[in-house]
mmCIF file of C-alpha atoms in Angstrom:
data_model
loop_
_atom_site.group_PDB
_atom_site.id
_atom_site.type_symbol
_atom_site.label_atom_id
_atom_site.label_comp_id
_atom_site.label_asym_id
_atom_site.label_seq_id
_atom_site.Cartn_x
_atom_site.Cartn_y
_atom_site.Cartn_z
ATOM 1 C CA MET A 1 121.247 86.231 114.087
ATOM 2 C CA ARG A 2 120.013 88.681 111.451
ATOM 3 C CA LYS A 3 116.820 90.616 112.071
ATOM 4 C CA VAL A 4 113.995 90.116 109.589
ATOM 5 C CA LEU A 5 112.720 92.772 107.204
ATOM 6 C CA TRP A 6 109.062 91.975 106.543
ATOM 7 C CA LEU A 7 107.465 93.414 103.405
ATOM 8 C CA PHE A 8 103.655 93.367 103.614
ATOM 9 C CA VAL A 9 102.083 93.680 100.171
ATOM 10 C CA PRO A 10 98.334 93.621 99.354
ATOM 11 C CA CYS A 11 97.533 92.082 95.976
ATOM 12 C CA PHE A 12 94.279 92.104 94.018
ATOM 13 C CA TYR A 13 94.705 90.103 90.793
ATOM 14 C CA ASP A 14 98.164 91.591 90.205
ATOM 15 C CA CYS A 15 100.592 88.689 90.586
ATOM 16 C CA GLN A 16 102.899 89.875 87.796
ATOM 17 C CA SER A 17 103.466 93.193 89.531
ATOM 18 C CA PHE A 18 104.256 91.418 92.796
ATOM 19 C CA LEU A 19 106.851 89.206 91.100
ATOM 20 C CA GLU A 20 108.507 92.306 89.636
ATOM 21 C CA LEU A 21 108.456 94.020 93.032
ATOM 22 C CA GLN A 22 109.912 90.917 94.692
ATOM 23 C CA LYS A 23 112.774 90.779 92.206
ATOM 24 C CA ARG A 24 113.654 94.450 92.639
ATOM 25 C CA ALA A 25 113.349 94.330 96.426
ATOM 26 C CA ASN A 26 115.720 91.361 96.587
ATOM 27 C CA GLN A 27 118.242 93.191 94.416
ATOM 28 C CA ILE A 28 118.134 96.307 96.606
ATOM 29 C CA ALA A 29 118.267 94.306 99.838
ATOM 30 C CA ALA A 30 121.311 92.342 98.657
ATOM 31 C CA LYS A 31 123.182 95.575 97.918
ATOM 32 C CA GLU A 32 122.113 97.969 100.675
ATOM 33 C CA LEU A 33 120.262 95.989 103.355
ATOM 34 C CA ALA A 34 122.400 92.869 103.575
ATOM 35 C CA GLN A 35 122.247 92.952 107.387
ATOM 36 C CA LEU A 36 118.544 92.056 107.220
ATOM 37 C CA SER A 37 116.815 88.833 106.186
ATOM 38 C CA LEU A 38 114.056 89.625 103.689
ATOM 39 C CA ARG A 39 110.584 88.051 103.981
ATOM 40 C CA PHE A 40 107.461 88.819 101.943
ATOM 41 C CA VAL A 41 103.891 88.592 103.188
ATOM 42 C CA LEU A 42 101.446 88.826 100.291
ATOM 43 C CA ILE A 43 97.848 89.487 101.300
ATOM 44 C CA ASP A 44 95.560 87.954 98.681
ATOM 45 C CA ASP A 45 92.676 90.433 98.565
ATOM 46 C CA SER A 46 90.771 88.335 96.027
ATOM 47 C CA GLY A 47 89.539 86.011 98.773
ATOM 48 C CA GLY A 48 91.506 83.066 97.368
ATOM 49 C CA GLN A 49 90.120 83.454 93.837
ATOM 50 C CA ASP A 50 93.367 84.519 92.139
ATOM 51 C CA SER A 51 94.759 81.236 90.779
ATOM 52 C CA GLU A 52 98.022 82.891 89.699
ATOM 53 C CA LEU A 53 99.116 83.100 93.330
ATOM 54 C CA SER A 54 99.094 79.311 93.760
ATOM 55 C CA THR A 55 102.763 78.849 92.887
ATOM 56 C CA LEU A 56 103.871 81.384 95.514
ATOM 57 C CA ASP A 57 103.026 78.981 98.352
ATOM 58 C CA ALA A 58 106.003 76.847 97.367
ATOM 59 C CA HIS A 59 108.337 79.846 97.640
ATOM 60 C CA PRO A 60 110.214 79.822 100.981
ATOM 61 C CA GLN A 61 110.557 83.618 101.015
ATOM 62 C CA VAL A 62 106.842 84.353 100.554
ATOM 63 C CA GLU A 63 103.992 83.875 103.022
ATOM 64 C CA VAL A 64 100.518 84.161 101.465
ATOM 65 C CA VAL A 65 97.744 85.387 103.759
ATOM 66 C CA THR A 66 94.291 85.096 102.215
ATOM 67 C CA ALA A 67 91.569 87.563 103.098
ATOM 68 C CA PRO A 68 88.104 85.950 103.278
ATOM 69 C CA TYR A 69 86.801 88.538 100.791
ATOM 70 C CA ASN A 70 87.902 91.777 99.141
ATOM 71 C CA LEU A 71 88.794 94.212 101.940
ATOM 72 C CA GLY A 72 90.463 96.918 99.852
ATOM 73 C CA HIS A 73 94.211 97.496 99.948
ATOM 74 C CA GLN A 74 94.246 99.235 103.343
ATOM 75 C CA GLY A 75 91.896 96.771 105.016
ATOM 76 C CA ALA A 76 93.953 93.915 103.566
ATOM 77 C CA LEU A 77 97.136 95.379 105.054
ATOM 78 C CA VAL A 78 95.608 95.639 108.527
ATOM 79 C CA PHE A 79 94.222 92.105 108.219
ATOM 80 C CA GLY A 80 97.611 90.695 107.190
ATOM 81 C CA LEU A 81 99.588 92.585 109.836
ATOM 82 C CA ARG A 82 97.306 91.424 112.626
ATOM 83 C CA LYS A 83 97.326 87.837 111.361
ATOM 84 C CA MET A 84 101.126 87.737 111.305
ATOM 85 C CA SER A 85 101.712 89.710 114.505
ATOM 86 C CA GLN A 86 102.643 86.603 116.506
ATOM 87 C CA SER A 87 105.332 85.666 113.965
ATOM 88 C CA ILE A 88 107.012 89.087 114.020
ATOM 89 C CA ALA A 89 109.622 89.873 116.671
ATOM 90 C CA ALA A 90 109.489 93.288 118.331
ATOM 91 C CA GLU A 91 112.993 94.059 116.987
ATOM 92 C CA ASP A 92 112.152 93.131 113.380
ATOM 93 C CA TYR A 93 111.577 95.725 110.666
ATOM 94 C CA VAL A 94 108.239 95.990 108.859
ATOM 95 C CA VAL A 95 107.446 97.816 105.614
ATOM 96 C CA THR A 96 104.020 98.090 104.000
ATOM 97 C CA LEU A 97 103.761 98.940 100.304
ATOM 98 C CA ASP A 98 101.536 98.399 97.290
ATOM 99 C CA CYS A 99 102.634 95.823 94.731
ATOM 100 C CA ASP A 100 101.936 97.910 91.615
ATOM 101 C CA GLY A 101 105.320 99.698 91.580
ATOM 102 C CA GLU A 102 104.140 103.123 92.720
ATOM 103 C CA ASP A 103 105.795 102.396 96.080
ATOM 104 C CA ARG A 104 109.322 101.839 94.799
ATOM 105 C CA PRO A 105 111.487 99.061 96.340
ATOM 106 C CA GLU A 106 114.479 101.223 95.383
ATOM 107 C CA ASP A 107 113.404 103.648 98.136
ATOM 108 C CA LEU A 108 113.520 101.044 100.913
ATOM 109 C CA PRO A 109 116.978 102.109 102.206
ATOM 110 C CA SER A 110 115.873 105.763 102.436
ATOM 111 C CA LEU A 111 112.613 104.867 104.165
ATOM 112 C CA LEU A 112 114.346 102.584 106.669
ATOM 113 C CA TYR A 113 117.319 104.858 107.346
ATOM 114 C CA PRO A 114 115.966 106.562 110.531
ATOM 115 C CA LEU A 115 115.015 103.192 112.011
ATOM 116 C CA LEU A 116 118.408 101.672 111.250
ATOM 117 C CA GLU A 117 120.182 104.739 112.655
ATOM 118 C CA HIS A 118 118.207 104.554 115.916
ATOM 119 C CA GLU A 119 118.148 100.793 116.280
ATOM 120 C CA HIS A 120 117.092 100.773 119.930
ATOM 121 C CA ASN A 121 114.041 102.968 119.312
ATOM 122 C CA LEU A 122 111.186 100.562 118.623
ATOM 123 C CA HIS A 123 108.344 103.083 118.788
ATOM 124 C CA SER A 124 108.868 105.298 115.711
ATOM 125 C CA VAL A 125 107.189 105.220 112.303
ATOM 126 C CA CYS A 126 108.624 106.351 108.958
ATOM 127 C CA LEU A 127 106.125 107.652 106.395
ATOM 128 C CA ALA A 128 106.827 108.270 102.717
ATOM 129 C CA GLN A 129 105.714 111.807 101.887
ATOM 130 C CA ARG A 130 104.999 112.143 98.195
ATOM 131 C CA THR A 131 106.930 114.884 96.417
ATOM 132 C CA LYS A 132 105.809 113.938 92.902
ATOM 133 C CA ARG A 133 102.899 111.944 91.487
ATOM 134 C CA ASN A 134 102.608 110.445 88.008
ATOM 135 C CA GLU A 135 98.892 111.125 87.656
ATOM 136 C CA SER A 136 96.557 112.875 85.230
ATOM 137 C CA LEU A 137 95.762 116.569 85.548
ATOM 138 C CA LEU A 138 92.194 115.727 86.623
ATOM 139 C CA PHE A 139 93.403 113.455 89.434
ATOM 140 C CA LYS A 140 95.951 116.026 90.609
ATOM 141 C CA SER A 141 93.255 118.718 90.669
ATOM 142 C CA LEU A 142 90.827 116.552 92.645
ATOM 143 C CA TYR A 143 93.609 115.492 95.009
ATOM 144 C CA PHE A 144 94.532 119.126 95.620
ATOM 145 C CA PHE A 145 90.971 119.966 96.681
ATOM 146 C CA PHE A 146 90.818 116.832 98.821
ATOM 147 C CA LYS A 147 94.001 117.835 100.652
ATOM 148 C CA LEU A 148 92.548 121.311 101.187
ATOM 149 C CA PHE A 149 89.301 119.798 102.495
ATOM 150 C CA PHE A 150 91.201 117.351 104.720
ATOM 151 C CA SER A 151 93.448 120.082 106.106
ATOM 152 C CA THR A 152 90.472 122.348 106.855
ATOM 153 C CA LEU A 153 88.670 119.644 108.823
ATOM 154 C CA THR A 154 91.635 118.095 110.640
ATOM 155 C CA GLY A 155 94.391 120.712 110.678
ATOM 156 C CA THR A 156 96.718 118.098 109.162
ATOM 157 C CA VAL A 157 98.230 117.962 105.686
ATOM 158 C CA VAL A 158 98.022 114.488 104.142
ATOM 159 C CA ARG A 159 100.793 113.359 101.793
ATOM 160 C CA ASN A 160 101.286 109.747 102.794
ATOM 161 C CA GLY A 161 99.824 106.458 101.615
ATOM 162 C CA ASN A 162 100.556 102.817 102.367
ATOM 163 C CA PHE A 163 104.341 103.144 102.030
ATOM 164 C CA ALA A 164 105.508 103.096 105.656
ATOM 165 C CA ALA A 165 108.162 101.458 107.844
ATOM 166 C CA TYR A 166 108.354 100.659 111.548
ATOM 167 C CA ARG A 167 109.522 98.014 113.992
ATOM 168 C CA GLY A 168 107.701 94.854 114.977
ATOM 169 C CA TRP A 169 106.825 96.457 118.314
ATOM 170 C CA VAL A 170 104.424 98.782 116.487
ATOM 171 C CA VAL A 171 102.601 95.826 114.927
ATOM 172 C CA LYS A 172 102.177 94.135 118.291
ATOM 173 C CA ASN A 173 101.179 97.216 120.287
ATOM 174 C CA ILE A 174 99.681 99.854 117.971
ATOM 175 C CA LEU A 175 98.181 98.100 114.923
ATOM 176 C CA PHE A 176 95.335 96.746 117.060
ATOM 177 C CA HIS A 177 94.130 100.271 117.851
ATOM 178 C CA PRO A 178 90.495 100.679 116.691
ATOM 179 C CA PHE A 179 91.461 103.527 114.326
ATOM 180 C CA PHE A 180 93.105 100.970 112.026
ATOM 181 C CA ASP A 181 89.729 99.297 111.577
ATOM 182 C CA TYR A 182 88.750 102.435 109.625
ATOM 183 C CA CYS A 183 91.850 103.444 107.679
ATOM 184 C CA TYR A 184 95.479 102.341 107.764
ATOM 185 C CA SER A 185 97.335 105.340 106.335
ATOM 186 C CA SER A 186 95.559 108.152 108.189
ATOM 187 C CA SER A 187 95.757 106.221 111.484
ATOM 188 C CA LEU A 188 99.542 106.313 111.202
ATOM 189 C CA LEU A 189 99.184 110.047 110.655
ATOM 190 C CA GLY A 190 96.613 110.730 113.349
ATOM 191 C CA LEU A 191 97.886 108.762 116.338
ATOM 192 C CA PRO A 192 100.294 110.524 118.753
ATOM 193 C CA ILE A 193 103.403 108.533 117.803
ATOM 194 C CA ASN A 194 106.873 109.660 116.799
ATOM 195 C CA ARG A 195 107.057 110.000 113.007
ATOM 196 C CA TYR A 196 109.761 110.568 110.436
ATOM 197 C CA ASN A 197 108.508 112.039 107.155
ATOM 198 C CA ILE A 198 110.680 110.869 104.262
ATOM 199 C CA PRO A 199 110.242 112.816 100.987
ATOM 200 C CA LEU A 200 109.978 110.271 98.164
ATOM 201 C CA ALA A 201 108.635 110.532 94.616
ATOM 202 C CA ARG A 202 105.874 108.157 93.596
ATOM 203 C CA GLY A 203 106.882 105.536 91.038
ATOM 204 C CA SER A 204 105.135 104.284 87.904
ATOM 205 C CA ARG A 205 102.998 101.165 87.683
ATOM 206 C CA TYR A 206 104.696 97.979 86.506
ATOM 207 C CA HIS A 207 101.666 96.549 84.704
ATOM 208 C CA GLY A 208 98.092 97.497 83.870
ATOM 209 C CA SER A 209 96.073 100.287 85.430
ATOM 210 C CA SER A 210 94.493 101.033 88.793
ATOM 211 C CA LYS A 211 91.368 99.032 89.681
ATOM 212 C CA MET A 212 90.017 101.763 91.979
ATOM 213 C CA THR A 213 86.929 103.565 90.696
ATOM 214 C CA LEU A 214 85.932 107.157 91.423
ATOM 215 C CA VAL A 215 83.420 105.906 94.009
ATOM 216 C CA SER A 216 86.152 103.851 95.700
ATOM 217 C CA LEU A 217 88.468 106.858 95.821
ATOM 218 C CA VAL A 218 85.780 109.104 97.331
ATOM 219 C CA SER A 219 84.883 106.435 99.895
ATOM 220 C CA HIS A 220 88.551 106.006 100.771
ATOM 221 C CA GLY A 221 88.927 109.768 101.168
ATOM 222 C CA PHE A 222 86.075 109.927 103.673
ATOM 223 C CA ARG A 223 87.406 106.913 105.579
ATOM 224 C CA MET A 224 90.680 108.766 105.996
ATOM 225 C CA LEU A 225 88.785 111.351 108.051
ATOM 226 C CA LEU A 226 87.408 108.837 110.559
ATOM 227 C CA PRO A 227 90.555 108.514 112.732
ATOM 228 C CA PHE A 228 90.330 112.298 113.144
ATOM 229 C CA SER A 229 86.668 112.200 114.252
ATOM 230 C CA GLU A 230 87.370 113.722 117.660
ATOM 231 C CA ARG A 231 89.381 116.571 116.172
ATOM 232 C CA ILE A 232 86.718 117.230 113.533
ATOM 233 C CA ALA A 233 83.991 117.154 116.194
ATOM 234 C CA ILE A 234 85.803 119.747 118.312
ATOM 235 C CA ARG A 235 86.276 122.024 115.307
ATOM 236 C CA SER A 236 82.613 121.582 114.389
ATOM 237 C CA ILE A 237 81.521 122.495 117.923
ATOM 238 C CA ILE A 238 83.634 125.652 117.806
ATOM 239 C CA LEU A 239 82.146 126.574 114.416
ATOM 240 C CA SER A 240 78.612 125.834 115.662
ATOM 241 C CA PHE A 241 79.168 128.030 118.708
ATOM 242 C CA PHE A 242 80.401 130.844 116.463
ATOM 243 C CA LEU A 243 77.350 130.534 114.206
ATOM 244 C CA PHE A 244 75.024 130.353 117.220
ATOM 245 C CA ALA A 245 76.636 133.470 118.690
ATOM 246 C CA SER A 246 76.277 135.342 115.399
ATOM 247 C CA ALA A 247 72.592 134.392 114.997
ATOM 248 C CA PRO A 248 71.253 137.222 117.264
ATOM 249 C CA THR A 249 73.309 139.761 115.333
ATOM 250 C CA LEU A 250 71.895 138.467 112.054
ATOM 251 C CA ALA A 251 68.349 138.510 113.481
ATOM 252 C CA ILE A 252 68.753 142.138 114.612
ATOM 253 C CA PHE A 253 70.086 143.055 111.178
ATOM 254 C CA TYR A 254 67.080 141.468 109.421
ATOM 255 C CA SER A 255 64.669 143.121 111.897
ATOM 256 C CA LEU A 256 66.136 146.573 111.263
ATOM 257 C CA LEU A 257 65.772 146.046 107.535
ATOM 258 C CA LEU A 258 62.106 145.104 107.934
ATOM 259 C CA VAL A 259 61.328 147.965 110.375
ATOM 260 C CA SER A 260 62.933 150.497 108.076
ATOM 261 C CA GLY A 261 60.695 149.349 105.248
ATOM 262 C CA HIS A 262 63.347 147.558 103.239
ATOM 263 C CA ASN A 263 62.467 144.308 101.560
ATOM 264 C CA LEU A 264 64.845 141.435 102.149
ATOM 265 C CA PRO A 265 66.657 140.569 98.900
ATOM 266 C CA ILE A 266 65.280 137.311 97.571
ATOM 267 C CA LEU A 267 68.793 136.085 96.818
ATOM 268 C CA LEU A 268 69.814 136.701 100.431
ATOM 269 C CA VAL A 269 66.875 134.671 101.730
ATOM 270 C CA ALA A 270 67.505 131.907 99.193
ATOM 271 C CA ALA A 271 71.176 131.788 100.174
ATOM 272 C CA GLY A 272 70.238 131.405 103.839
ATOM 273 C CA VAL A 273 67.770 128.593 103.144
ATOM 274 C CA LEU A 274 70.274 126.848 100.865
ATOM 275 C CA ALA A 275 72.993 127.123 103.513
ATOM 276 C CA VAL A 276 70.753 125.579 106.187
ATOM 277 C CA ALA A 277 69.608 122.791 103.851
ATOM 278 C CA SER A 278 73.192 122.062 102.798
ATOM 279 C CA ALA A 279 74.297 121.882 106.430
ATOM 280 C CA ILE A 280 71.501 119.412 107.261
ATOM 281 C CA ILE A 281 72.285 117.235 104.230
ATOM 282 C CA ALA A 282 76.017 117.299 105.011
ATOM 283 C CA ALA A 283 75.433 116.380 108.660
ATOM 284 C CA THR A 284 73.051 113.557 107.713
ATOM 285 C CA SER A 285 75.507 112.205 105.135
ATOM 286 C CA CYS A 286 78.365 112.271 107.646
ATOM 287 C CA ILE A 287 76.299 110.419 110.257
ATOM 288 C CA PHE A 288 75.237 107.792 107.706
ATOM 289 C CA PHE A 289 78.817 107.354 106.485
ATOM 290 C CA GLN A 290 80.046 107.027 110.080
ATOM 291 C CA ILE A 291 77.479 104.283 110.809
ATOM 292 C CA VAL A 292 78.321 102.342 107.640
ATOM 293 C CA ASN A 293 82.053 102.471 108.269
ATOM 294 C CA GLN A 294 81.575 101.580 111.931
ATOM 295 C CA THR A 295 79.935 98.376 110.705
ATOM 296 C CA LYS A 296 82.813 97.704 108.300
ATOM 297 C CA ALA A 297 85.337 98.376 111.058
ATOM 298 C CA LEU A 298 83.662 95.889 113.398
ATOM 299 C CA SER A 299 83.672 93.329 110.586
ATOM 300 C CA LEU A 300 87.406 93.818 110.016
ATOM 301 C CA ARG A 301 88.089 93.390 113.723
ATOM 302 C CA GLU A 302 86.089 90.154 113.766
ATOM 303 C CA LEU A 303 88.233 88.790 110.915
ATOM 304 C CA THR A 304 91.302 88.786 113.172
ATOM 305 C CA THR A 305 89.671 86.650 115.864
ATOM 306 C CA PRO A 306 90.527 82.933 116.237
ATOM 307 C CA ILE A 307 87.357 81.840 114.420
ATOM 308 C CA PHE A 308 89.110 82.572 111.110
ATOM 309 C CA VAL A 309 92.338 80.707 111.913
ATOM 310 C CA SER A 310 90.961 77.359 110.739
ATOM 311 C CA HIS A 311 89.576 79.019 107.594
ATOM 312 C CA GLN A 312 93.005 80.493 106.886
ATOM 313 C CA SER A 313 94.673 77.087 107.354
ATOM 314 C CA GLU A 314 92.211 75.433 104.980
ATOM 315 C CA LEU A 315 92.854 78.034 102.272
ATOM 316 C CA ARG A 316 96.591 77.652 102.697
ATOM 317 C CA SER A 317 96.342 73.851 102.410
ATOM 318 C CA GLU A 318 94.321 74.250 99.219
ATOM 319 C CA ARG A 319 96.946 76.585 97.785
ATOM 320 C CA GLU A 320 99.774 74.214 98.686
ATOM 321 C CA GLN A 321 97.946 71.345 97.001
ATOM 322 C CA ARG A 322 97.353 73.411 93.860
ATOM 323 C CA ALA A 323 101.008 74.466 93.819
ATOM 324 C CA HIS A 324 102.089 70.820 94.207
ATOM 325 C CA ASP A 325 99.786 69.721 91.374
ATOM 326 C CA TYR A 326 101.054 72.547 89.170
ATOM 327 C CA LEU A 327 104.713 71.629 89.729
ATOM 328 C CA ALA A 328 103.949 67.941 89.160
ATOM 329 C CA SER A 329 102.186 68.671 85.875
ATOM 330 C CA THR A 330 105.089 70.872 84.772
ATOM 331 C CA LYS A 331 107.593 68.086 85.418
ATOM 332 C CA SER A 332 105.449 65.534 83.576
ATOM 333 C CA THR A 333 105.262 67.722 80.460
ATOM 334 C CA ARG A 334 109.026 67.920 80.409
#
C-alpha cells in the first residue's frame, strides 16, 4: 500500500491560486513522486465565507478544513494539522506550503529527498531555505534588518517560511507543542529537532498580490521571536548584568568630571536619559506583546479541542450541500 503525501495549504480568498498549485503538484507527483498517493488539505482561513471553495468538497483528492475565523496563514496551518492529526499515519509524508505559488510545487522532490532517502527516520524536518526572493527593494531592505535583529536576539539566522516537509510522526508528537500556538515557522526552527536545510529559490505569485499589510508583517515578525523567549531572556539577563556591572564605573567617571570642575556635556546627559527611556518603552512593549500573543495562543489551542468538532462537521455539511446545488444547477443549464 502506497504511503500518503499530504499537502497542507492555507487559503484566504485565493481559490484560483490553489487550483493552479493543485494542477502543478499533481503533474510533479505523477512524474517524480509516483510511489506516494497525493492528498490535499486546504485550510479555509476565511471562516467559511469564501464561496469559491464550495466545489472543492466534491473533489475526492481535497479535504477542506474550515477555520472558525481568520487565523492568519501560520495559525491556519497549525489548526489544520492538529485537526487532521488522527487521519495521518506516522509513516506518511506531510508538506506545508502557501497556495500563492511562492512555495513552488516543482520543488517538492528536492524538499522531500532527505526524508525519502532515510525512510525509517520519522523524526526529521526539512526546511526550505530561501536563496532568492522576488520582492521589492524596500521589502528586501526591511527583511535584511529584521534578520539582523532576529539573529542578534536569538543567535539564529532565519531564512525559512511555511514551506516544510516531515513525517506524520511529527504531526502527532511535535505539532502540539505550545510553541506552535505562537508561530509555526520559527517553532520548526527553534525546537531541538533534526533538520535538513534545503536551499530553494522563492517562486512568483500565480495571481493577485499579497494581502498582508505592513502591520501584519511586523506583528508576524515579533511572533517569530516568541518560541525563542527563553533564549532571548537569557541573553537579556547577561546584557543587564553587564550594564549593571558597568554602572559603578560610569558613576565614578561622572563624579570625577564633576569634582574636577568639568560640566557634563548636555548631549551626554540627554543620550543617557534617552537610552533609559527607550529601554523602558521597549521592555513595556515586549511585555504587552507577550501578553497579547499569549491570549491568541490560548485561543488557538482551544480551537483544536472537541468542542469545535461539531462546528466543523456543520460547516462541511453546508459546503457539501452548496457543492451539490451548484453541480445540479450546472447540469440543468446544460
